[in-house]
């Protein structure tokens, strides 16, 4: 029988429901795995063990009383920019040192209402700005498949702890790819919902017109389950959409016969690593074998996506981050003689280099004289990008693309060149600009044994469709059964079926 920490949400829930174990046992096993593995992976910024066990005991007590929640007793790791009442919420930034959330984000409150437990703050790029998690002010998270490589970002802590079985599931946020990229690099599932599908209330804003909260899970069914609980209108977020939430899990099992899947030709270009391209091509053939028909389509505005994204994201960030000035939240430098000195010195001391770069860029593109040339023009291009997607979704049901041009790269490889780093988002940022949905599902490995993610993109509110395609693909391949050695299994264990897996006593030492 697999160990508790290796389970998916639905498998853990089934085991708890059968009464073959308790949430306390689950959380104790998880904490044991975190203690051993996270010394190497460094996926968590904080884990409050006593609080985790207290939450587990409370869930067990509720279960005894006959309470039924869809997630009763299931622990979930949370990216450090989502507010969980009573927990710290630093956005991996020194400027929020000492801040504790006085309230739950709506997504958290909805998961809590179904019985979920919140165990651990997952590391991230400071304020979600980055693609590797190297911009965290506190620690560098490593990729469980190779500790010398990045886990992707900005939700890299969430991706790494799910992949290393240090979490059952996690939440990330995606502004330009930050759920999908770490899911691809770490070999788990990551879903970016349609803008407005999940409330942003209680999510510390980076770029408000792009941000969405998304699940990072061990399989598609779990992503459907978590989305189901989090989705829906919220009066606390005026951009959340009052559209009914379909039953995502119930619709997973429909097959792909008659479905049209588009390949945008601008996403199949020379710059894609040949090994990534090979995995994606195999995945496309596989979907064809499952009954889908494949059509080539075009998204002509794609070459402008990165520039457009970085103008809009920085502009919005420069406004959103103005609130961190030493007055209301977190850090305040001492010995400043006047308020202006206090604001500027607090911000100089509290923000890291990348955040400062974005604030400066954002302020510049919004400044009078440059506003029309950069910000307004970027908004016009954004409309073209959105129109491109609207057109192609008249020709097909979903798109298949790579998540990123490469698999995980080495730590430090791109930190010296921000523009190179920004190119990691080339296949993901357009989806946020268009406000549509997409997911990453594992679709193979490079010869260096690093996971590759297939991106499935859907129209606005097309989550049912992309989850269905992802599920059909996942259930007829076995990539999700492979586990990193760093997750505590010997190489022979890697391809075992979940039911055959034994619990290994220790993690292996790392090369
Ligand atoms: N890598 C992108 C950036 O740095 C995306 C970040 C995100 O989605 N939060 O802005």
CSV table of N, CA and C in Angstrom, one decimal, residues 324-453:
chain,number,residue,atom,x,y,z
A,324,UNK,N,2.8,48.7,-0.4
A,324,UNK,CA,3.8,48.3,0.6
A,324,UNK,C,4.9,49.4,0.8
A,325,UNK,N,4.6,50.2,1.8
A,325,UNK,CA,5.3,51.4,2.0
A,325,UNK,C,5.8,51.5,3.5
A,326,UNK,N,5.6,50.5,4.3
A,326,UNK,CA,6.0,50.6,5.7
A,326,UNK,C,4.9,51.1,6.6
A,327,UNK,N,3.8,51.5,6.0
A,327,UNK,CA,2.7,52.0,6.9
A,327,UNK,C,1.8,50.9,7.4
A,328,UNK,N,1.3,50.1,6.5
A,328,UNK,CA,0.3,49.2,7.0
A,328,UNK,C,0.8,47.7,7.1
A,329,UNK,N,1.7,47.3,6.3
A,329,UNK,CA,2.1,45.9,6.3
A,329,UNK,C,3.6,45.7,6.5
A,330,UNK,N,3.9,44.7,7.3
A,330,UNK,CA,5.2,44.1,7.4
A,330,UNK,C,6.3,45.1,7.8
A,331,UNK,N,7.4,45.1,7.0
A,331,UNK,CA,8.6,45.8,7.3
A,331,UNK,C,8.4,47.3,7.4
A,332,UNK,N,9.1,47.9,8.4
A,332,UNK,CA,9.3,49.4,8.4
A,332,UNK,C,10.7,49.7,8.9
A,333,UNK,N,11.4,50.4,8.1
A,333,UNK,CA,12.8,50.7,8.6
A,333,UNK,C,12.7,51.6,9.9
A,334,UNK,N,13.6,51.5,10.8
A,334,UNK,CA,13.6,52.3,12.0
A,334,UNK,C,14.2,53.7,11.6
A,335,UNK,N,14.6,54.5,12.5
A,335,UNK,CA,15.4,55.7,12.4
A,335,UNK,C,15.2,56.6,11.1
A,336,UNK,N,14.0,56.5,10.4
A,336,UNK,CA,13.8,57.5,9.4
A,336,UNK,C,13.2,58.7,10.0
A,337,UNK,N,13.7,59.9,9.5
A,337,UNK,CA,13.3,61.1,10.2
A,337,UNK,C,12.0,61.7,9.7
A,338,UNK,N,11.6,61.4,8.4
A,338,UNK,CA,10.3,61.9,7.9
A,338,UNK,C,9.6,60.8,7.1
A,339,UNK,N,8.3,61.0,6.9
A,339,UNK,CA,7.6,59.9,6.2
A,339,UNK,C,8.1,59.5,4.9
A,340,UNK,N,8.5,60.5,4.1
A,340,UNK,CA,9.0,60.1,2.7
A,340,UNK,C,10.3,59.2,2.8
A,341,UNK,N,11.2,59.6,3.8
A,341,UNK,CA,12.4,58.8,3.9
A,341,UNK,C,12.0,57.4,4.4
A,342,UNK,N,11.0,57.3,5.3
A,342,UNK,CA,10.5,56.0,5.7
A,342,UNK,C,10.0,55.1,4.6
A,343,UNK,N,9.1,55.7,3.7
A,343,UNK,CA,8.6,55.0,2.6
A,343,UNK,C,9.7,54.5,1.7
A,344,UNK,N,10.6,55.4,1.3
A,344,UNK,CA,11.6,55.0,0.3
A,344,UNK,C,12.6,54.1,0.8
A,345,UNK,N,13.0,54.3,2.1
A,345,UNK,CA,14.0,53.4,2.6
A,345,UNK,C,13.4,52.0,2.9
A,346,UNK,N,12.2,52.0,3.3
A,346,UNK,CA,11.5,50.7,3.6
A,346,UNK,C,11.4,49.9,2.2
A,347,UNK,N,11.0,50.6,1.2
A,347,UNK,CA,10.9,49.9,-0.1
A,347,UNK,C,12.3,49.5,-0.7
A,348,UNK,N,13.3,50.3,-0.4
A,348,UNK,CA,14.6,50.0,-0.9
A,348,UNK,C,15.1,48.8,-0.2
A,349,UNK,N,14.8,48.7,1.1
A,349,UNK,CA,15.3,47.6,1.9
A,349,UNK,C,14.5,46.3,1.7
A,350,UNK,N,13.2,46.5,1.5
A,350,UNK,CA,12.3,45.4,1.5
A,350,UNK,C,12.1,44.6,0.2
A,351,UNK,N,12.2,45.3,-1.0
A,351,UNK,CA,12.0,44.7,-2.3
A,351,UNK,C,13.3,44.1,-2.8
A,352,UNK,N,13.3,43.0,-3.5
A,352,UNK,CA,14.4,42.5,-4.2
A,352,UNK,C,14.6,43.1,-5.6
A,353,UNK,N,15.7,42.7,-6.2
A,353,UNK,CA,16.1,43.3,-7.5
A,353,UNK,C,15.1,43.2,-8.6
A,354,UNK,N,14.5,42.0,-8.8
A,354,UNK,CA,13.5,41.8,-9.8
A,354,UNK,C,12.3,42.6,-9.6
A,355,UNK,N,11.8,42.7,-8.4
A,355,UNK,CA,10.6,43.4,-8.0
A,355,UNK,C,10.9,44.9,-8.3
A,356,UNK,N,12.1,45.4,-7.9
A,356,UNK,CA,12.4,46.8,-8.2
A,356,UNK,C,12.4,47.1,-9.7
A,357,UNK,N,13.0,46.1,-10.5
A,357,UNK,CA,13.1,46.3,-11.9
A,357,UNK,C,11.7,46.4,-12.5
A,358,UNK,N,10.7,45.6,-12.0
A,358,UNK,CA,9.4,45.6,-12.5
A,358,UNK,C,8.7,46.9,-12.1
A,359,UNK,N,8.9,47.4,-10.9
A,359,UNK,CA,8.2,48.6,-10.5
A,359,UNK,C,8.8,49.8,-11.3
A,360,UNK,N,10.0,49.8,-11.6
A,360,UNK,CA,10.6,50.9,-12.4
A,360,UNK,C,10.1,50.8,-13.9
A,361,UNK,N,10.1,49.6,-14.4
A,361,UNK,CA,9.6,49.4,-15.8
A,361,UNK,C,8.1,49.9,-15.9
A,362,UNK,N,7.3,49.4,-14.9
A,362,UNK,CA,5.9,49.7,-14.9
A,362,UNK,C,5.6,51.2,-14.7
A,363,UNK,N,6.4,51.8,-13.9
A,363,UNK,CA,6.2,53.3,-13.7
A,363,UNK,C,6.5,54.0,-14.9
A,364,UNK,N,7.6,53.5,-15.6
A,364,UNK,CA,8.0,54.2,-16.9
A,364,UNK,C,6.9,54.1,-17.9
A,365,UNK,N,6.4,52.8,-18.1
A,365,UNK,CA,5.4,52.7,-19.2
A,365,UNK,C,4.1,53.4,-18.9
A,366,UNK,N,3.9,53.7,-17.7
A,366,UNK,CA,2.6,54.5,-17.3
A,366,UNK,C,2.9,56.0,-17.3
A,367,UNK,N,4.1,56.4,-17.4
A,367,UNK,CA,4.4,57.8,-17.2
A,367,UNK,C,3.9,58.7,-18.4
A,368,UNK,N,3.6,59.9,-18.1
A,368,UNK,CA,3.0,60.7,-19.2
A,368,UNK,C,4.1,60.9,-20.2
A,369,UNK,N,3.7,60.9,-21.5
A,369,UNK,CA,4.7,60.9,-22.5
A,369,UNK,C,5.0,59.5,-23.1
A,370,UNK,N,5.0,58.5,-22.2
A,370,UNK,CA,5.3,57.1,-22.7
A,370,UNK,C,4.0,56.3,-22.6
A,371,UNK,N,3.0,56.7,-21.9
A,371,UNK,CA,1.8,56.0,-21.7
A,371,UNK,C,1.2,55.5,-23.0
A,372,UNK,N,1.0,56.4,-24.0
A,372,UNK,CA,0.4,56.0,-25.3
A,372,UNK,C,1.3,55.0,-26.0
A,373,UNK,N,2.6,55.3,-26.0
A,373,UNK,CA,3.6,54.5,-26.8
A,373,UNK,C,3.7,53.1,-26.3
A,374,UNK,N,3.6,52.9,-25.0
A,374,UNK,CA,3.8,51.6,-24.4
A,374,UNK,C,2.5,51.0,-23.9
A,375,UNK,N,1.9,51.6,-22.9
A,375,UNK,CA,0.8,51.0,-22.2
A,375,UNK,C,-0.4,50.8,-23.1
A,376,UNK,N,-0.8,52.0,-23.7
A,376,UNK,CA,-2.0,51.9,-24.6
A,376,UNK,C,-1.8,51.0,-25.8
A,377,UNK,N,-0.5,51.0,-26.3
A,377,UNK,CA,-0.3,50.1,-27.5
A,377,UNK,C,-0.3,48.7,-27.0
A,378,UNK,N,0.2,48.4,-25.8
A,378,UNK,CA,0.2,47.0,-25.3
A,378,UNK,C,-1.3,46.6,-25.2
A,379,UNK,N,-2.2,47.4,-24.7
A,379,UNK,CA,-3.6,47.1,-24.6
A,379,UNK,C,-4.2,46.8,-25.9
A,380,UNK,N,-3.8,47.5,-26.9
A,380,UNK,CA,-4.3,47.2,-28.3
A,380,UNK,C,-3.8,45.8,-28.8
A,381,UNK,N,-2.6,45.6,-28.5
A,381,UNK,CA,-2.1,44.3,-29.0
A,381,UNK,C,-2.7,43.1,-28.2
A,382,UNK,N,-3.0,43.4,-26.9
A,382,UNK,CA,-3.7,42.4,-26.1
A,382,UNK,C,-5.1,42.1,-26.7
A,383,UNK,N,-5.7,43.1,-27.3
A,383,UNK,CA,-7.0,42.8,-27.9
A,383,UNK,C,-6.8,42.0,-29.2
A,384,UNK,N,-5.7,42.2,-29.9
A,384,UNK,CA,-5.5,41.3,-31.1
A,384,UNK,C,-5.2,39.9,-30.6
A,385,UNK,N,-4.4,39.7,-29.5
A,385,UNK,CA,-4.1,38.4,-29.1
A,385,UNK,C,-5.4,37.7,-28.7
A,386,UNK,N,-6.3,38.4,-28.0
A,386,UNK,CA,-7.6,37.8,-27.6
A,386,UNK,C,-8.4,37.4,-28.8
A,387,UNK,N,-8.4,38.3,-29.8
A,387,UNK,CA,-9.2,38.0,-31.0
A,387,UNK,C,-8.6,36.8,-31.8
A,388,UNK,N,-7.3,36.6,-31.8
A,388,UNK,CA,-6.7,35.4,-32.4
A,388,UNK,C,-7.3,34.2,-31.8
A,389,UNK,N,-7.3,34.1,-30.5
A,389,UNK,CA,-7.8,32.9,-29.8
A,389,UNK,C,-9.3,32.7,-30.1
A,390,UNK,N,-10.1,33.8,-30.1
A,390,UNK,CA,-11.5,33.7,-30.4
A,390,UNK,C,-11.7,33.0,-31.8
A,391,UNK,N,-10.9,33.5,-32.7
A,391,UNK,CA,-11.0,32.9,-34.1
A,391,UNK,C,-10.7,31.4,-34.1
A,392,UNK,N,-9.5,31.0,-33.5
A,392,UNK,CA,-9.1,29.6,-33.6
A,392,UNK,C,-10.1,28.7,-32.8
A,393,UNK,N,-10.8,29.2,-31.8
A,393,UNK,CA,-11.7,28.4,-31.1
A,393,UNK,C,-13.0,28.2,-31.8
A,394,UNK,N,-13.1,28.9,-33.0
A,394,UNK,CA,-14.2,28.5,-33.9
A,394,UNK,C,-13.9,27.3,-34.7
A,395,UNK,N,-12.6,27.1,-34.8
A,395,UNK,CA,-12.1,26.0,-35.7
A,395,UNK,C,-11.8,24.7,-34.9
A,396,UNK,N,-11.6,24.8,-33.6
A,396,UNK,CA,-11.2,23.7,-32.8
A,396,UNK,C,-11.7,23.8,-31.4
A,397,UNK,N,-11.6,22.7,-30.7
A,397,UNK,CA,-12.1,22.7,-29.3
A,397,UNK,C,-11.1,23.1,-28.3
A,398,UNK,N,-9.8,22.7,-28.6
A,398,UNK,CA,-8.7,23.1,-27.7
A,398,UNK,C,-7.4,23.1,-28.5
A,399,UNK,N,-6.4,23.6,-27.9
A,399,UNK,CA,-5.1,23.6,-28.5
A,399,UNK,C,-4.1,22.8,-27.8
A,400,UNK,N,-3.2,22.2,-28.5
A,400,UNK,CA,-2.1,21.4,-27.9
A,400,UNK,C,-0.8,22.2,-28.2
A,401,UNK,N,0.0,22.5,-27.2
A,401,UNK,CA,1.3,23.2,-27.4
A,401,UNK,C,2.3,22.7,-26.3
A,402,UNK,N,3.6,23.1,-26.5
A,402,UNK,CA,4.5,22.9,-25.4
A,402,UNK,C,4.1,23.9,-24.3
A,403,UNK,N,4.5,23.6,-23.0
A,403,UNK,CA,4.3,24.6,-22.0
A,403,UNK,C,5.5,25.6,-22.1
A,404,UNK,N,6.7,25.1,-22.4
A,404,UNK,CA,7.9,25.9,-22.4
A,404,UNK,C,8.8,25.4,-23.5
A,405,UNK,N,9.7,26.2,-24.0
A,405,UNK,CA,10.6,25.7,-25.0
A,405,UNK,C,11.6,24.7,-24.5
A,406,UNK,N,11.9,24.6,-23.2
A,406,UNK,CA,12.8,23.6,-22.7
A,406,UNK,C,12.3,22.9,-21.5
A,407,UNK,N,13.0,21.9,-21.0
A,407,UNK,CA,12.7,21.3,-19.7
A,407,UNK,C,13.4,22.1,-18.7
A,408,UNK,N,13.4,21.7,-17.4
A,408,UNK,CA,14.1,22.5,-16.4
A,408,UNK,C,15.6,22.7,-16.7
A,409,UNK,N,16.1,23.9,-16.5
A,409,UNK,CA,17.5,24.1,-16.7
A,409,UNK,C,18.2,24.3,-15.4
A,410,UNK,N,19.5,24.5,-15.5
A,410,UNK,CA,20.3,24.5,-14.2
A,410,UNK,C,20.1,25.8,-13.4
A,411,UNK,N,20.2,25.7,-12.1
A,411,UNK,CA,20.1,26.8,-11.3
A,411,UNK,C,21.2,27.8,-11.7
A,412,UNK,N,20.8,29.1,-11.7
A,412,UNK,CA,21.7,30.2,-12.1
A,412,UNK,C,21.9,30.4,-13.6
A,413,UNK,N,21.4,29.4,-14.4
A,413,UNK,CA,21.7,29.5,-15.8
A,413,UNK,C,21.1,30.8,-16.5
A,414,UNK,N,20.0,31.3,-16.0
A,414,UNK,CA,19.4,32.5,-16.6
A,414,UNK,C,19.3,33.7,-15.7
A,415,UNK,N,19.8,33.6,-14.6
A,415,UNK,CA,19.6,34.7,-13.6
A,415,UNK,C,20.3,36.0,-14.1
A,416,UNK,N,21.4,35.9,-14.8
A,416,UNK,CA,22.2,37.1,-15.2
A,416,UNK,C,21.5,37.8,-16.4
A,417,UNK,N,20.5,37.2,-17.0
A,417,UNK,CA,19.9,37.8,-18.2
A,417,UNK,C,18.4,37.8,-18.2
A,418,UNK,N,17.8,38.8,-17.6
A,418,UNK,CA,16.3,38.8,-17.4
A,418,UNK,C,15.6,38.6,-18.7
A,419,UNK,N,16.1,39.0,-19.9
A,419,UNK,CA,15.3,38.8,-21.1
A,419,UNK,C,15.3,37.4,-21.5
A,420,UNK,N,16.4,36.6,-21.3
A,420,UNK,CA,16.4,35.2,-21.5
A,420,UNK,C,15.3,34.5,-20.6
A,421,UNK,N,15.3,35.0,-19.3
A,421,UNK,CA,14.4,34.4,-18.4
A,421,UNK,C,12.9,34.7,-18.8
A,422,UNK,N,12.7,35.9,-19.3
A,422,UNK,CA,11.3,36.2,-19.7
A,422,UNK,C,10.8,35.3,-20.9
A,423,UNK,N,11.8,34.8,-21.7
A,423,UNK,CA,11.4,34.0,-22.8
A,423,UNK,C,10.8,32.6,-22.4
A,424,UNK,N,11.1,32.2,-21.1
A,424,UNK,CA,10.4,31.0,-20.6
A,424,UNK,C,8.9,31.1,-20.7
A,425,UNK,N,8.4,32.3,-20.7
A,425,UNK,CA,6.9,32.4,-20.7
A,425,UNK,C,6.3,32.5,-22.1
A,426,UNK,N,7.1,32.3,-23.1
A,426,UNK,CA,6.7,32.5,-24.5
A,426,UNK,C,5.4,31.8,-24.9
A,427,UNK,N,5.2,30.6,-24.4
A,427,UNK,CA,4.0,29.8,-24.7
A,427,UNK,C,2.9,29.9,-23.7
A,428,UNK,N,3.1,30.6,-22.6
A,428,UNK,CA,2.1,30.6,-21.6
A,428,UNK,C,1.4,32.0,-21.4
A,429,UNK,N,2.2,33.1,-21.6
A,429,UNK,CA,1.7,34.4,-21.3
A,429,UNK,C,0.5,34.8,-22.1
A,430,UNK,N,0.4,34.4,-23.4
A,430,UNK,CA,-0.8,34.8,-24.2
A,430,UNK,C,-2.1,34.3,-23.6
A,431,UNK,N,-2.1,33.2,-23.0
A,431,UNK,CA,-3.3,32.6,-22.4
A,431,UNK,C,-3.8,33.6,-21.3
A,432,UNK,N,-2.9,34.2,-20.5
A,432,UNK,CA,-3.4,35.1,-19.5
A,432,UNK,C,-3.8,36.4,-20.1
A,433,UNK,N,-3.1,36.9,-21.2
A,433,UNK,CA,-3.5,38.1,-21.8
A,433,UNK,C,-4.9,37.9,-22.4
A,434,UNK,N,-5.2,36.7,-22.9
A,434,UNK,CA,-6.6,36.5,-23.5
A,434,UNK,C,-7.6,36.2,-22.4
A,435,UNK,N,-7.2,35.9,-21.2
A,435,UNK,CA,-8.1,35.6,-20.1
A,435,UNK,C,-8.7,34.2,-20.2
A,436,UNK,N,-8.1,33.3,-21.0
A,436,UNK,CA,-8.7,32.0,-21.2
A,436,UNK,C,-8.1,30.9,-20.3
A,437,UNK,N,-8.3,29.6,-20.5
A,437,UNK,CA,-7.8,28.6,-19.5
A,437,UNK,C,-6.8,27.7,-20.2
A,438,UNK,N,-5.9,27.1,-19.4
A,438,UNK,CA,-5.0,26.1,-19.9
A,438,UNK,C,-4.5,25.3,-18.8
A,439,UNK,N,-4.0,24.1,-19.2
A,439,UNK,CA,-3.3,23.3,-18.1
A,439,UNK,C,-2.1,22.6,-18.7
A,440,UNK,N,-1.2,22.2,-17.7
A,440,UNK,CA,-0.1,21.4,-18.1
A,440,UNK,C,-0.2,20.0,-17.6
A,441,UNK,N,0.1,19.0,-18.4
A,441,UNK,CA,0.0,17.6,-18.0
A,441,UNK,C,1.3,16.9,-18.4
A,442,UNK,N,1.8,16.1,-17.6
A,442,UNK,CA,3.1,15.5,-17.9
A,442,UNK,C,3.0,14.6,-19.2
A,443,UNK,N,4.0,14.8,-20.1
A,443,UNK,CA,3.9,14.1,-21.4
A,443,UNK,C,5.2,13.4,-21.8
A,444,UNK,N,6.1,13.2,-20.9
A,444,UNK,CA,7.3,12.5,-21.2
A,444,UNK,C,8.5,13.1,-20.5
A,445,UNK,N,9.7,12.5,-20.9
A,445,UNK,CA,10.9,12.9,-20.2
A,445,UNK,C,12.0,13.1,-21.2
A,446,UNK,N,12.9,14.0,-20.9
A,446,UNK,CA,14.1,14.2,-21.7
A,446,UNK,C,15.1,13.0,-21.4
A,447,UNK,N,16.2,12.9,-22.2
A,447,UNK,CA,17.1,11.9,-21.9
A,447,UNK,C,17.8,12.1,-20.6
A,448,UNK,N,17.8,13.3,-20.1
A,448,UNK,CA,18.4,13.6,-18.8
A,448,UNK,C,17.4,13.3,-17.7
A,449,UNK,N,16.3,12.7,-18.0
A,449,UNK,CA,15.2,12.3,-17.0
A,449,UNK,C,14.6,13.5,-16.4
A,450,UNK,N,14.3,14.5,-17.2
A,450,UNK,CA,13.6,15.7,-16.7
A,450,UNK,C,12.2,15.7,-17.3
A,451,UNK,N,11.2,16.0,-16.6
A,451,UNK,CA,9.8,15.9,-17.1
A,451,UNK,C,9.5,17.0,-18.1
A,452,UNK,N,8.6,16.7,-19.0
A,452,UNK,CA,8.1,17.7,-20.0
A,452,UNK,C,6.6,17.8,-19.9
A,453,UNK,N,6.1,19.0,-20.0
A,453,UNK,CA,4.6,19.2,-19.9
A,453,UNK,C,4.0,19.5,-21.2
